[in-house]
Structures are given as structure tokens and as C-alpha cells.
PDB file of C-alpha atoms in Angstrom:
ATOM      1  CA  UNK A   1      45.229   7.316  57.215  1.00  0.00           C
ATOM      2  CA  UNK A   2      46.157   5.073  60.542  1.00  0.00           C
ATOM      3  CA  UNK A   3      47.245   7.858  62.756  1.00  0.00           C
ATOM      4  CA  UNK A   4      44.184   9.588  62.112  1.00  0.00           C
ATOM      5  CA  UNK A   5      42.006   6.628  62.773  1.00  0.00           C
ATOM      6  CA  UNK A   6      40.256   6.349  59.533  1.00  0.00           C
ATOM      7  CA  UNK A   7      38.041   3.860  59.286  1.00  0.00           C
ATOM      8  CA  UNK A   8      35.770   1.894  56.477  1.00  0.00           C
ATOM      9  CA  UNK A   9      33.037   3.967  57.519  1.00  0.00           C
ATOM     10  CA  UNK A  10      34.097   6.854  56.290  1.00  0.00           C
ATOM     11  CA  UNK A  11      35.733   7.981  52.655  1.00  0.00           C
ATOM     12  CA  UNK A  12      38.967   9.834  52.041  1.00  0.00           C
ATOM     13  CA  UNK A  13      38.949  12.978  49.168  1.00  0.00           C
ATOM     14  CA  UNK A  14      42.416  13.795  47.712  1.00  0.00           C
ATOM     15  CA  UNK A  15      41.756  16.565  45.552  1.00  0.00           C
ATOM     16  CA  UNK A  16      45.051  16.863  43.914  1.00  0.00           C
ATOM     17  CA  UNK A  17      45.346  13.252  43.808  1.00  0.00           C
ATOM     18  CA  UNK A  18      48.556  13.182  41.396  1.00  0.00           C
ATOM     19  CA  UNK A  19      49.278   9.883  40.226  1.00  0.00           C
ATOM     20  CA  UNK A  20      46.414   8.307  43.253  1.00  0.00           C
ATOM     21  CA  UNK A  21      48.973   7.525  46.087  1.00  0.00           C
ATOM     22  CA  UNK A  22      46.744   8.237  48.643  1.00  0.00           C
ATOM     23  CA  UNK A  23      43.275   6.161  46.599  1.00  0.00           C
ATOM     24  CA  UNK A  24      45.498   3.450  46.709  1.00  0.00           C
ATOM     25  CA  UNK A  25      46.470   3.006  50.022  1.00  0.00           C
ATOM     26  CA  UNK A  26      42.820   3.945  50.974  1.00  0.00           C
ATOM     27  CA  UNK A  27      42.218   0.851  48.546  1.00  0.00           C
ATOM     28  CA  UNK A  28      44.616  -1.131  50.472  1.00  0.00           C
ATOM     29  CA  UNK A  29      42.837  -0.611  53.991  1.00  0.00           C
ATOM     30  CA  UNK A  30      39.210  -1.187  52.802  1.00  0.00           C
ATOM     31  CA  UNK A  31      38.999   2.546  52.896  1.00  0.00           C
ATOM     32  CA  UNK A  32      36.400   4.273  49.908  1.00  0.00           C
ATOM     33  CA  UNK A  33      37.868   7.179  48.302  1.00  0.00           C
ATOM     34  CA  UNK A  34      36.989  10.230  45.939  1.00  0.00           C
ATOM     35  CA  UNK A  35      40.307  11.809  43.861  1.00  0.00           C
ATOM     36  CA  UNK A  36      40.832  14.528  41.176  1.00  0.00           C
ATOM     37  CA  UNK A  37      43.740  15.162  38.878  1.00  0.00           C
ATOM     38  CA  UNK A  38      43.555  17.893  35.922  1.00  0.00           C
ATOM     39  CA  UNK A  39      46.824  16.236  34.578  1.00  0.00           C
ATOM     40  CA  UNK A  40      45.819  13.875  31.959  1.00  0.00           C
ATOM     41  CA  UNK A  41      48.608  11.910  31.830  1.00  0.00           C
ATOM     42  CA  UNK A  42      49.062  11.483  35.689  1.00  0.00           C
ATOM     43  CA  UNK A  43      45.671  10.582  35.728  1.00  0.00           C
ATOM     44  CA  UNK A  44      45.683   8.194  33.891  1.00  0.00           C
ATOM     45  CA  UNK A  45      49.377   6.499  35.453  1.00  0.00           C
ATOM     46  CA  UNK A  46      46.961   7.014  38.373  1.00  0.00           C
ATOM     47  CA  UNK A  47      43.575   5.314  36.675  1.00  0.00           C
ATOM     48  CA  UNK A  48      46.219   1.933  36.011  1.00  0.00           C
ATOM     49  CA  UNK A  49      46.976   1.875  39.524  1.00  0.00           C
ATOM     50  CA  UNK A  50      44.063   1.555  40.839  1.00  0.00           C
ATOM     51  CA  UNK A  51      42.877  -0.928  38.683  1.00  0.00           C
ATOM     52  CA  UNK A  52      43.527  -4.655  40.514  1.00  0.00           C
ATOM     53  CA  UNK A  53      41.091  -6.655  38.338  1.00  0.00           C
ATOM     54  CA  UNK A  54      43.865  -7.100  35.612  1.00  0.00           C
ATOM     55  CA  UNK A  55      43.696 -10.056  34.120  1.00  0.00           C
ATOM     56  CA  UNK A  56      47.093 -11.977  34.026  1.00  0.00           C
ATOM     57  CA  UNK A  57      47.006 -13.577  31.054  1.00  0.00           C
ATOM     58  CA  UNK A  58      45.324 -10.886  28.966  1.00  0.00           C
ATOM     59  CA  UNK A  59      48.562  -8.509  29.589  1.00  0.00           C
ATOM     60  CA  UNK A  60      51.205 -11.530  29.006  1.00  0.00           C
ATOM     61  CA  UNK A  61      49.134 -12.748  25.596  1.00  0.00           C
ATOM     62  CA  UNK A  62      48.777  -8.330  24.938  1.00  0.00           C
ATOM     63  CA  UNK A  63      52.795  -8.296  24.764  1.00  0.00           C
ATOM     64  CA  UNK A  64      53.472 -11.404  23.427  1.00  0.00           C
ATOM     65  CA  UNK A  65      50.711 -10.099  20.319  1.00  0.00           C
ATOM     66  CA  UNK A  66      53.038  -6.794  20.913  1.00  0.00           C
ATOM     67  CA  UNK A  67      56.154  -8.730  20.851  1.00  0.00           C
ATOM     68  CA  UNK A  68      55.353 -10.892  17.692  1.00  0.00           C
ATOM     69  CA  UNK A  69      53.734  -7.152  15.848  1.00  0.00           C
ATOM     70  CA  UNK A  70      57.117  -5.170  16.396  1.00  0.00           C
ATOM     71  CA  UNK A  71      59.822  -8.192  15.245  1.00  0.00           C
ATOM     72  CA  UNK A  72      57.158  -8.784  11.822  1.00  0.00           C
ATOM     73  CA  UNK A  73      58.378  -5.528  11.488  1.00  0.00           C
ATOM     74  CA  UNK A  74      61.348  -5.140  11.650  1.00  0.00           C
ATOM     75  CA  UNK A  75      61.871  -7.660   9.042  1.00  0.00           C
ATOM     76  CA  UNK A  76      59.454  -5.339   6.480  1.00  0.00           C
ATOM     77  CA  UNK A  77      61.928  -1.957   7.142  1.00  0.00           C
ATOM     78  CA  UNK A  78      62.725  -0.719   4.195  1.00  0.00           C
ATOM     79  CA  UNK A  79      64.171   2.920   2.662  1.00  0.00           C
ATOM     80  CA  UNK A  80      65.892   5.280   5.000  1.00  0.00           C
ATOM     81  CA  UNK A  81      64.803   4.925   9.144  1.00  0.00           C
ATOM     82  CA  UNK A  82      66.247   8.378   9.067  1.00  0.00           C
ATOM     83  CA  UNK A  83      63.774   9.486   7.058  1.00  0.00           C
ATOM     84  CA  UNK A  84      60.869   7.301   8.276  1.00  0.00           C
ATOM     85  CA  UNK A  85      61.236   8.650  11.656  1.00  0.00           C
ATOM     86  CA  UNK A  86      62.039  12.437  11.082  1.00  0.00           C
ATOM     87  CA  UNK A  87      58.283  12.573   9.825  1.00  0.00           C
ATOM     88  CA  UNK A  88      57.259  11.440  13.210  1.00  0.00           C
ATOM     89  CA  UNK A  89      58.696  13.245  15.678  1.00  0.00           C
ATOM     90  CA  UNK A  90      60.750  16.866  16.217  1.00  0.00           C
ATOM     91  CA  UNK A  91      64.411  16.953  16.431  1.00  0.00           C
ATOM     92  CA  UNK A  92      64.728  16.787  19.831  1.00  0.00           C
ATOM     93  CA  UNK A  93      63.009  12.874  20.372  1.00  0.00           C
ATOM     94  CA  UNK A  94      65.324  12.195  17.466  1.00  0.00           C
ATOM     95  CA  UNK A  95      68.381  13.721  19.317  1.00  0.00           C
ATOM     96  CA  UNK A  96      67.982  11.427  22.563  1.00  0.00           C
ATOM     97  CA  UNK A  97      67.550   8.216  20.798  1.00  0.00           C
ATOM     98  CA  UNK A  98      69.712   5.944  18.917  1.00  0.00           C
ATOM     99  CA  UNK A  99      67.586   5.742  15.395  1.00  0.00           C
ATOM    100  CA  UNK A 100      66.953   0.975  16.039  1.00  0.00           C
ATOM    101  CA  UNK A 101      65.132   1.866  19.476  1.00  0.00           C
ATOM    102  CA  UNK A 102      63.299   4.885  18.593  1.00  0.00           C
ATOM    103  CA  UNK A 103      62.064   2.954  15.544  1.00  0.00           C
ATOM    104  CA  UNK A 104      61.480   0.314  17.895  1.00  0.00           C
ATOM    105  CA  UNK A 105      58.907   2.821  20.496  1.00  0.00           C
ATOM    106  CA  UNK A 106      56.491   3.504  16.999  1.00  0.00           C
ATOM    107  CA  UNK A 107      56.304   0.013  16.557  1.00  0.00           C
ATOM    108  CA  UNK A 108      55.251  -0.397  20.202  1.00  0.00           C
ATOM    109  CA  UNK A 109      53.306   2.889  20.470  1.00  0.00           C
ATOM    110  CA  UNK A 110      51.601   1.563  17.177  1.00  0.00           C
ATOM    111  CA  UNK A 111      50.925  -1.666  18.436  1.00  0.00           C
ATOM    112  CA  UNK A 112      48.962  -0.654  21.127  1.00  0.00           C
ATOM    113  CA  UNK A 113      47.457   2.149  19.396  1.00  0.00           C
ATOM    114  CA  UNK A 114      45.867  -0.218  17.079  1.00  0.00           C
ATOM    115  CA  UNK A 115      45.672  -3.463  18.922  1.00  0.00           C
ATOM    116  CA  UNK A 116      42.479  -2.976  20.216  1.00  0.00           C
ATOM    117  CA  UNK A 117      43.134  -4.545  23.864  1.00  0.00           C
ATOM    118  CA  UNK A 118      40.006  -4.071  26.374  1.00  0.00           C
ATOM    119  CA  UNK A 119      40.588  -0.805  27.781  1.00  0.00           C
ATOM    120  CA  UNK A 120      42.624  -1.575  31.498  1.00  0.00           C
ATOM    121  CA  UNK A 121      45.025  -2.791  29.832  1.00  0.00           C
ATOM    122  CA  UNK A 122      45.393  -1.187  26.826  1.00  0.00           C
ATOM    123  CA  UNK A 123      45.734   1.793  29.796  1.00  0.00           C
ATOM    124  CA  UNK A 124      48.545  -0.704  31.228  1.00  0.00           C
ATOM    125  CA  UNK A 125      50.604  -1.196  28.090  1.00  0.00           C
ATOM    126  CA  UNK A 126      50.226   3.406  27.974  1.00  0.00           C
ATOM    127  CA  UNK A 127      51.748   3.287  30.837  1.00  0.00           C
ATOM    128  CA  UNK A 128      54.043   0.568  30.780  1.00  0.00           C
ATOM    129  CA  UNK A 129      55.324   2.450  27.410  1.00  0.00           C
ATOM    130  CA  UNK A 130      56.116   5.867  29.053  1.00  0.00           C
ATOM    131  CA  UNK A 131      57.792   4.675  31.887  1.00  0.00           C
ATOM    132  CA  UNK A 132      60.392   3.042  28.867  1.00  0.00           C
ATOM    133  CA  UNK A 133      60.832   5.997  27.041  1.00  0.00           C
ATOM    134  CA  UNK A 134      63.646   7.988  29.881  1.00  0.00           C
ATOM    135  CA  UNK A 135      65.589   4.163  30.376  1.00  0.00           C
ATOM    136  CA  UNK A 136      66.250   3.048  26.594  1.00  0.00           C
ATOM    137  CA  UNK A 137      67.016   7.163  25.656  1.00  0.00           C
ATOM    138  CA  UNK A 138      71.060   7.861  25.433  1.00  0.00           C
ATOM    139  CA  UNK A 139      70.265  11.435  26.572  1.00  0.00           C
ATOM    140  CA  UNK A 140      71.196  12.881  30.212  1.00  0.00           C
ATOM    141  CA  UNK A 141      68.576  14.455  32.074  1.00  0.00           C
ATOM    142  CA  UNK A 142      69.052  16.901  34.685  1.00  0.00           C
ATOM    143  CA  UNK A 143      66.278  18.532  35.951  1.00  0.00           C
ATOM    144  CA  UNK A 144      63.885  20.132  34.604  1.00  0.00           C
ATOM    145  CA  UNK A 145      66.147  19.575  30.799  1.00  0.00           C
ATOM    146  CA  UNK A 146      67.510  17.567  28.836  1.00  0.00           C
ATOM    147  CA  UNK A 147      70.436  17.490  27.546  1.00  0.00           C
ATOM    148  CA  UNK A 148      70.543  15.169  24.214  1.00  0.00           C
ATOM    149  CA  UNK A 149      74.451  15.928  23.878  1.00  0.00           C
ATOM    150  CA  UNK A 150      75.567  13.962  26.923  1.00  0.00           C
ATOM    151  CA  UNK A 151      75.550  10.181  26.606  1.00  0.00           C
ATOM    152  CA  UNK A 152      74.395   8.251  29.337  1.00  0.00           C
ATOM    153  CA  UNK A 153      76.535   5.064  28.304  1.00  0.00           C
ATOM    154  CA  UNK A 154      73.557   2.594  30.493  1.00  0.00           C
ATOM    155  CA  UNK A 155      71.336   2.857  27.955  1.00  0.00           C
ATOM    156  CA  UNK A 156      73.272   2.144  24.332  1.00  0.00           C
ATOM    157  CA  UNK A 157      72.101  -0.148  22.590  1.00  0.00           C
ATOM    158  CA  UNK A 158      69.144  -1.420  24.705  1.00  0.00           C
ATOM    159  CA  UNK A 159      66.741  -3.073  23.749  1.00  0.00           C
ATOM    160  CA  UNK A 160      63.625  -1.066  23.866  1.00  0.00           C
ATOM    161  CA  UNK A 161      60.728  -4.013  23.402  1.00  0.00           C
ATOM    162  CA  UNK A 162      62.914  -6.334  25.926  1.00  0.00           C
ATOM    163  CA  UNK A 163      62.305  -3.228  28.344  1.00  0.00           C
ATOM    164  CA  UNK A 164      59.323  -2.719  27.045  1.00  0.00           C
ATOM    165  CA  UNK A 165      58.003  -6.495  28.248  1.00  0.00           C
ATOM    166  CA  UNK A 166      60.005  -6.321  31.296  1.00  0.00           C
ATOM    167  CA  UNK A 167      57.993  -3.195  32.577  1.00  0.00           C
ATOM    168  CA  UNK A 168      54.888  -4.341  31.845  1.00  0.00           C
ATOM    169  CA  UNK A 169      54.880  -7.719  33.406  1.00  0.00           C
ATOM    170  CA  UNK A 170      56.905  -5.728  36.644  1.00  0.00           C
ATOM    171  CA  UNK A 171      54.399  -3.568  36.543  1.00  0.00           C
ATOM    172  CA  UNK A 172      51.906  -6.336  36.679  1.00  0.00           C
ATOM    173  CA  UNK A 173      53.317  -7.832  39.541  1.00  0.00           C
ATOM    174  CA  UNK A 174      53.317  -4.836  41.787  1.00  0.00           C
ATOM    175  CA  UNK A 175      49.266  -4.185  41.169  1.00  0.00           C
ATOM    176  CA  UNK A 176      49.383  -8.186  42.202  1.00  0.00           C
ATOM    177  CA  UNK A 177      51.361  -7.716  45.192  1.00  0.00           C
ATOM    178  CA  UNK A 178      49.381  -4.592  46.538  1.00  0.00           C
ATOM    179  CA  UNK A 179      46.342  -6.689  45.953  1.00  0.00           C
ATOM    180  CA  UNK A 180      47.362  -9.769  47.975  1.00  0.00           C
ATOM    181  CA  UNK A 181      48.162  -7.409  50.608  1.00  0.00           C
ATOM    182  CA  UNK A 182      45.331  -5.526  50.923  1.00  0.00           C
ATOM    183  CA  UNK A 183      41.919  -5.708  53.652  1.00  0.00           C
ATOM    184  CA  UNK A 184      40.283  -8.459  51.591  1.00  0.00           C
ATOM    185  CA  UNK A 185      36.982  -5.571  52.348  1.00  0.00           C
ATOM    186  CA  UNK A 186      38.592  -3.593  49.883  1.00  0.00           C
ATOM    187  CA  UNK A 187      36.253  -5.145  47.745  1.00  0.00           C
ATOM    188  CA  UNK A 188      33.396  -3.537  49.681  1.00  0.00           C
ATOM    189  CA  UNK A 189      35.003  -0.378  48.843  1.00  0.00           C
ATOM    190  CA  UNK A 190      34.653   2.153  46.325  1.00  0.00           C
ATOM    191  CA  UNK A 191      37.456   4.514  43.990  1.00  0.00           C
ATOM    192  CA  UNK A 192      36.042   7.437  42.024  1.00  0.00           C
ATOM    193  CA  UNK A 193      38.975   9.508  40.088  1.00  0.00           C
ATOM    194  CA  UNK A 194      38.412  12.277  38.385  1.00  0.00           C
ATOM    195  CA  UNK A 195      40.238  13.772  35.544  1.00  0.00           C
ATOM    196  CA  UNK A 196      39.018  17.701  35.988  1.00  0.00           C
ATOM    197  CA  UNK A 197      39.549  20.600  38.502  1.00  0.00           C
ATOM    198  CA  UNK A 198      39.067  20.361  42.093  1.00  0.00           C
ATOM    199  CA  UNK A 199      37.383  23.926  42.592  1.00  0.00           C
ATOM    200  CA  UNK A 200      34.575  22.294  40.160  1.00  0.00           C
ATOM    201  CA  UNK A 201      34.146  19.234  41.850  1.00  0.00           C
TER     202      UNK A 201
END
């Protein structure tokens, strides 16, 4: 943007936005932008990255509520975990996680879904949870394949709840850092992002 002399009086359009790096950079430089992304999951990541008005206290309170919910439900586990998880996940997913880890991920997902959090908080929590999935999986990966028979020693016995909470706080710090480094004029800009096909916009 700088090398092409794009100024605050102009508007940037990214027809294949991806996770919103162009739009994020434009916002940081005080330039308005539009972005279009067809993939709904990737679009959600961009939306979370561009939300600079998120409240730290609300995020930390949400994380604390999720932690309490997961710890409470861990104590109430009755019956066979294998059977319960088998009713929730396909066989490939079951092979990629230790049982206790997968159960914690399920509890975190449910706590986010049932937590009645503000939409921007729920978005951040959702993106954070998806980011943790690979970190706590025992399956080795090599693009584009998952190899559940090959185990990653680094993921054994990782606490999914701890990793989730740590990831959310990292993401929150990242958002705050980018916002604090931004040109103050960003408050006068807009970033309109659309989940759709660029040919239709």
C-alpha cells in the first residue's frame, strides 16, 4: 500500500480476502477497505482479526467462565468416555486425539455455544479453539494429509483447556498490539468484509 502511494482518501478492494491481511493493514494505516471471501470459516478468522473494539475484561471473564464450566463437567463424567466421544465424532477425529483431550475440546466447544457471549467474544473464542486443535492433536500431519498412526510426542498429555486459555489471551494481546501501533486515523475508516463470491459483489 505504501509503495503504491495509497492514501487515506482512497479505498482498497481485495476480491480474495482470505484471512484479511490486506484489510487489516489498510485499517492499521488509516485506509478504508472492502474485502470478499467465499469460505465461511476463513471469513470468520478475518472478522475476528478486524475487531479492535473487543473488551479485554469481557474476554478474560468469558475464558474464566469456560474454564469453570469445563472443570465442573470433568467432575461429573459418568460412564464410558469412548462411547460418548464415539457418538460425537467420526473415527478419524477419534484417532487424532487422546480421549481426555478430545473430551475437553468437546466441553470447550459446548461452553462457547451455550455461553451466550456477545457475538464478537464468541467469534474470538471460536477462532482460538480451532487454532488449538492441531496443537493438542497427537496425529502427525503432512499437507494435505493427516496421519493418525504417526504420533507427535510433543502433543502427548497437553492440557487442551490450558492451551485454549493461553491461545485466547495471545490473540487478545495481538489485537491490542496491532491496534496500539495503528495510525490514530483508523477510527475514521471502515472495513467492510463480505462472505460471498467476488463475482456477485
